[in-house]
Amino acid sequence: MTSNNILTLGQKFSVLIVDDDKIIRRIHKVLLNKFGFESHTVENGKEAVDLYLSGKHFDLILMDMEMPVMDGPKATRELRAMGVNNMIVGVTSRGLDSEKQAFTEAGLDYCVEKPLTSETITSLLQELAKK
Amino acid sequence: MERNLHKQLGNMKKSLFDQGYLDEQFIQLEELQDEANPNFVEEVVTLYYRDSARLIQNIEQTLENNPLDFAKLDNYMHQFKGSSCSIGAKKLKNECTQFREHCKTGNGDGCKRTFQQLKKEYAALKKKLEHYFQVP
């Protein structure tokens, strides 16, 4: 895997991985670390919201759609209502366009399928570098 | 000697792909393996089998109910499919899709039949991957 630091001009981005599936959390953490992200993981939307309420901030949030306690759409709406304006990318294995549409309308910047691929991460890095 | 082991591993992997057990996602996992995470693939697969055992049990118990709760079954299978996709378990992913189709149409017999097949594929893949990881 080639280094993608050139896309970030040396800037280290932070990412919050929000997913109830521990396998996905592990895979995405390792994948994102390879791309130079500093990653943090939580198990549901409420934990993500609580992190922001505690004063934490991330450049990117990868938000799973279906989670117990608080799902992706609800967490996204709450974060946006709090004034969180960093990139939030929905990550889902749900295939229906209507479900993805509803999730996107909750306040996502993008919605992608999981598991993430190197190509997807590269695209997200390019978007982050533009901001 | 090392070349022979490397060849053996390569042949095993090719066989897993040719027989449709694994897909590209497994390659993606292998590409993440490095000095910092030397046993990453085995770690993820172990995590998968440990985590999914609970789901399999839940599905099994839910299939014993009468009438069947297809929404619950679909939800469990959605989780199981997600995890199976994560490790590149292609056959299992297909069985999950089939099961969910049966849930949508309220076909209890179809669900039960597909689940039996799924359990066979699940056990078969586990055995093959255990063998694969045993090669030094």
mmCIF file of C-alpha atoms in Angstrom, chain A residues 7-123:
data_model
loop_
_atom_site.group_PDB
_atom_site.id
_atom_site.type_symbol
_atom_site.label_atom_id
_atom_site.label_comp_id
_atom_site.label_asym_id
_atom_site.label_seq_id
_atom_site.Cartn_x
_atom_site.Cartn_y
_atom_site.Cartn_z
ATOM 1 C CA LEU A 7 -2.608 14.067 -0.324
ATOM 2 C CA THR A 8 -2.634 15.568 3.142
ATOM 3 C CA LEU A 9 0.549 17.653 2.704
ATOM 4 C CA GLY A 10 1.791 16.139 5.947
ATOM 5 C CA GLN A 11 -1.303 17.083 7.965
ATOM 6 C CA LYS A 12 -2.500 14.418 10.355
ATOM 7 C CA PHE A 13 -6.271 14.071 10.291
ATOM 8 C CA SER A 14 -8.294 12.660 13.155
ATOM 9 C CA VAL A 15 -11.195 10.296 12.605
ATOM 10 C CA LEU A 16 -13.947 9.026 14.851
ATOM 11 C CA ILE A 17 -15.176 5.549 13.874
ATOM 12 C CA VAL A 18 -18.730 5.004 15.090
ATOM 13 C CA ASP A 19 -19.856 1.395 14.653
ATOM 14 C CA ASP A 20 -21.375 -1.299 16.839
ATOM 15 C CA ASP A 21 -19.537 -4.039 14.928
ATOM 16 C CA LYS A 22 -16.181 -4.614 16.588
ATOM 17 C CA ILE A 23 -14.793 -6.297 13.481
ATOM 18 C CA ILE A 24 -15.569 -3.235 11.376
ATOM 19 C CA ARG A 25 -14.113 -0.969 14.063
ATOM 20 C CA ARG A 26 -10.877 -2.994 14.046
ATOM 21 C CA ILE A 27 -10.575 -3.178 10.256
ATOM 22 C CA HIS A 28 -11.361 0.484 9.708
ATOM 23 C CA LYS A 29 -9.004 1.568 12.499
ATOM 24 C CA VAL A 30 -6.071 -0.324 10.971
ATOM 25 C CA LEU A 31 -6.965 0.823 7.448
ATOM 26 C CA LEU A 32 -7.256 4.464 8.468
ATOM 27 C CA ASN A 33 -4.070 4.340 10.555
ATOM 28 C CA LYS A 34 -2.243 3.174 7.426
ATOM 29 C CA PHE A 35 -3.413 6.346 5.711
ATOM 30 C CA GLY A 36 -2.015 8.440 8.522
ATOM 31 C CA PHE A 37 -5.235 9.114 10.392
ATOM 32 C CA GLU A 38 -5.349 9.271 14.173
ATOM 33 C CA SER A 39 -8.375 7.156 14.886
ATOM 34 C CA HIS A 40 -10.717 6.784 17.819
ATOM 35 C CA THR A 41 -13.557 4.284 18.016
ATOM 36 C CA VAL A 42 -16.935 4.231 19.751
ATOM 37 C CA GLU A 43 -19.775 1.717 19.674
ATOM 38 C CA ASN A 44 -22.842 3.844 19.022
ATOM 39 C CA GLY A 45 -24.134 7.290 18.148
ATOM 40 C CA LYS A 46 -24.659 8.359 21.754
ATOM 41 C CA GLU A 47 -20.988 7.776 22.575
ATOM 42 C CA ALA A 48 -20.076 9.921 19.562
ATOM 43 C CA VAL A 49 -22.365 12.737 20.690
ATOM 44 C CA ASP A 50 -21.052 12.477 24.265
ATOM 45 C CA LEU A 51 -17.470 12.801 23.003
ATOM 46 C CA TYR A 52 -18.326 16.037 21.239
ATOM 47 C CA LEU A 53 -20.216 17.282 24.301
ATOM 48 C CA SER A 54 -17.048 16.632 26.326
ATOM 49 C CA GLY A 55 -15.176 18.979 24.019
ATOM 50 C CA LYS A 56 -13.519 16.474 21.688
ATOM 51 C CA HIS A 57 -13.374 17.183 17.987
ATOM 52 C CA PHE A 58 -12.460 15.154 14.910
ATOM 53 C CA ASP A 59 -11.772 16.050 11.289
ATOM 54 C CA LEU A 60 -13.857 13.136 10.066
ATOM 55 C CA ILE A 61 -16.613 10.980 11.528
ATOM 56 C CA LEU A 62 -17.370 7.608 9.982
ATOM 57 C CA MET A 63 -20.916 6.914 11.095
ATOM 58 C CA ASP A 64 -22.560 3.514 10.844
ATOM 59 C CA MET A 65 -26.264 3.613 10.079
ATOM 60 C CA GLU A 66 -27.709 0.966 12.357
ATOM 61 C CA MET A 67 -26.551 0.895 15.944
ATOM 62 C CA PRO A 68 -28.194 0.232 19.299
ATOM 63 C CA VAL A 69 -28.725 3.049 21.845
ATOM 64 C CA MET A 70 -28.529 5.763 19.168
ATOM 65 C CA ASP A 71 -28.392 5.076 15.424
ATOM 66 C CA GLY A 72 -26.428 6.919 12.761
ATOM 67 C CA PRO A 73 -29.162 9.224 11.448
ATOM 68 C CA LYS A 74 -30.143 10.387 14.955
ATOM 69 C CA ALA A 75 -26.524 10.919 16.018
ATOM 70 C CA THR A 76 -25.827 12.848 12.813
ATOM 71 C CA ARG A 77 -28.851 15.111 13.358
ATOM 72 C CA GLU A 78 -27.790 15.767 16.938
ATOM 73 C CA LEU A 79 -24.209 16.546 16.009
ATOM 74 C CA ARG A 80 -25.296 18.962 13.272
ATOM 75 C CA ALA A 81 -27.773 20.595 15.666
ATOM 76 C CA MET A 82 -24.870 21.090 18.094
ATOM 77 C CA GLY A 83 -23.040 23.001 15.359
ATOM 78 C CA VAL A 84 -20.616 20.226 14.435
ATOM 79 C CA ASN A 85 -19.530 21.036 10.895
ATOM 80 C CA ASN A 86 -16.703 18.572 10.238
ATOM 81 C CA MET A 87 -17.105 15.910 7.573
ATOM 82 C CA ILE A 88 -19.522 13.143 8.543
ATOM 83 C CA VAL A 89 -19.553 10.145 6.226
ATOM 84 C CA GLY A 90 -22.236 7.527 6.575
ATOM 85 C CA VAL A 91 -21.038 3.958 6.303
ATOM 86 C CA THR A 92 -23.646 1.338 5.647
ATOM 87 C CA SER A 93 -24.195 -2.142 4.320
ATOM 88 C CA ARG A 94 -27.854 -1.368 3.683
ATOM 89 C CA GLY A 95 -28.496 -1.526 -0.045
ATOM 90 C CA LEU A 96 -31.732 0.448 -0.427
ATOM 91 C CA ASP A 97 -31.319 3.875 -2.005
ATOM 92 C CA SER A 98 -34.207 5.201 0.084
ATOM 93 C CA GLU A 99 -32.430 4.254 3.299
ATOM 94 C CA LYS A 100 -29.173 5.829 2.155
ATOM 95 C CA GLN A 101 -31.081 8.917 1.053
ATOM 96 C CA ALA A 102 -32.745 9.260 4.457
ATOM 97 C CA PHE A 103 -29.392 8.823 6.170
ATOM 98 C CA THR A 104 -27.765 11.432 3.920
ATOM 99 C CA GLU A 105 -30.575 13.887 4.637
ATOM 100 C CA ALA A 106 -29.812 13.590 8.349
ATOM 101 C CA GLY A 107 -26.717 15.694 7.642
ATOM 102 C CA LEU A 108 -24.069 13.531 6.019
ATOM 103 C CA ASP A 109 -21.502 14.814 3.578
ATOM 104 C CA TYR A 110 -21.350 11.425 1.860
ATOM 105 C CA CYS A 111 -22.641 7.920 2.274
ATOM 106 C CA VAL A 112 -20.434 4.967 1.376
ATOM 107 C CA GLU A 113 -20.668 1.213 1.586
ATOM 108 C CA LYS A 114 -18.781 -0.825 4.122
ATOM 109 C CA PRO A 115 -16.272 -2.210 4.495
ATOM 110 C CA LEU A 116 -14.256 0.800 3.389
ATOM 111 C CA THR A 117 -11.667 0.353 0.685
ATOM 112 C CA SER A 118 -8.367 2.101 0.061
ATOM 113 C CA GLU A 119 -9.969 3.907 -2.870
ATOM 114 C CA THR A 120 -12.731 5.309 -0.667
ATOM 115 C CA ILE A 121 -10.237 6.481 1.953
ATOM 116 C CA THR A 122 -8.152 8.153 -0.760
ATOM 117 C CA SER A 123 -11.218 10.054 -1.993
#
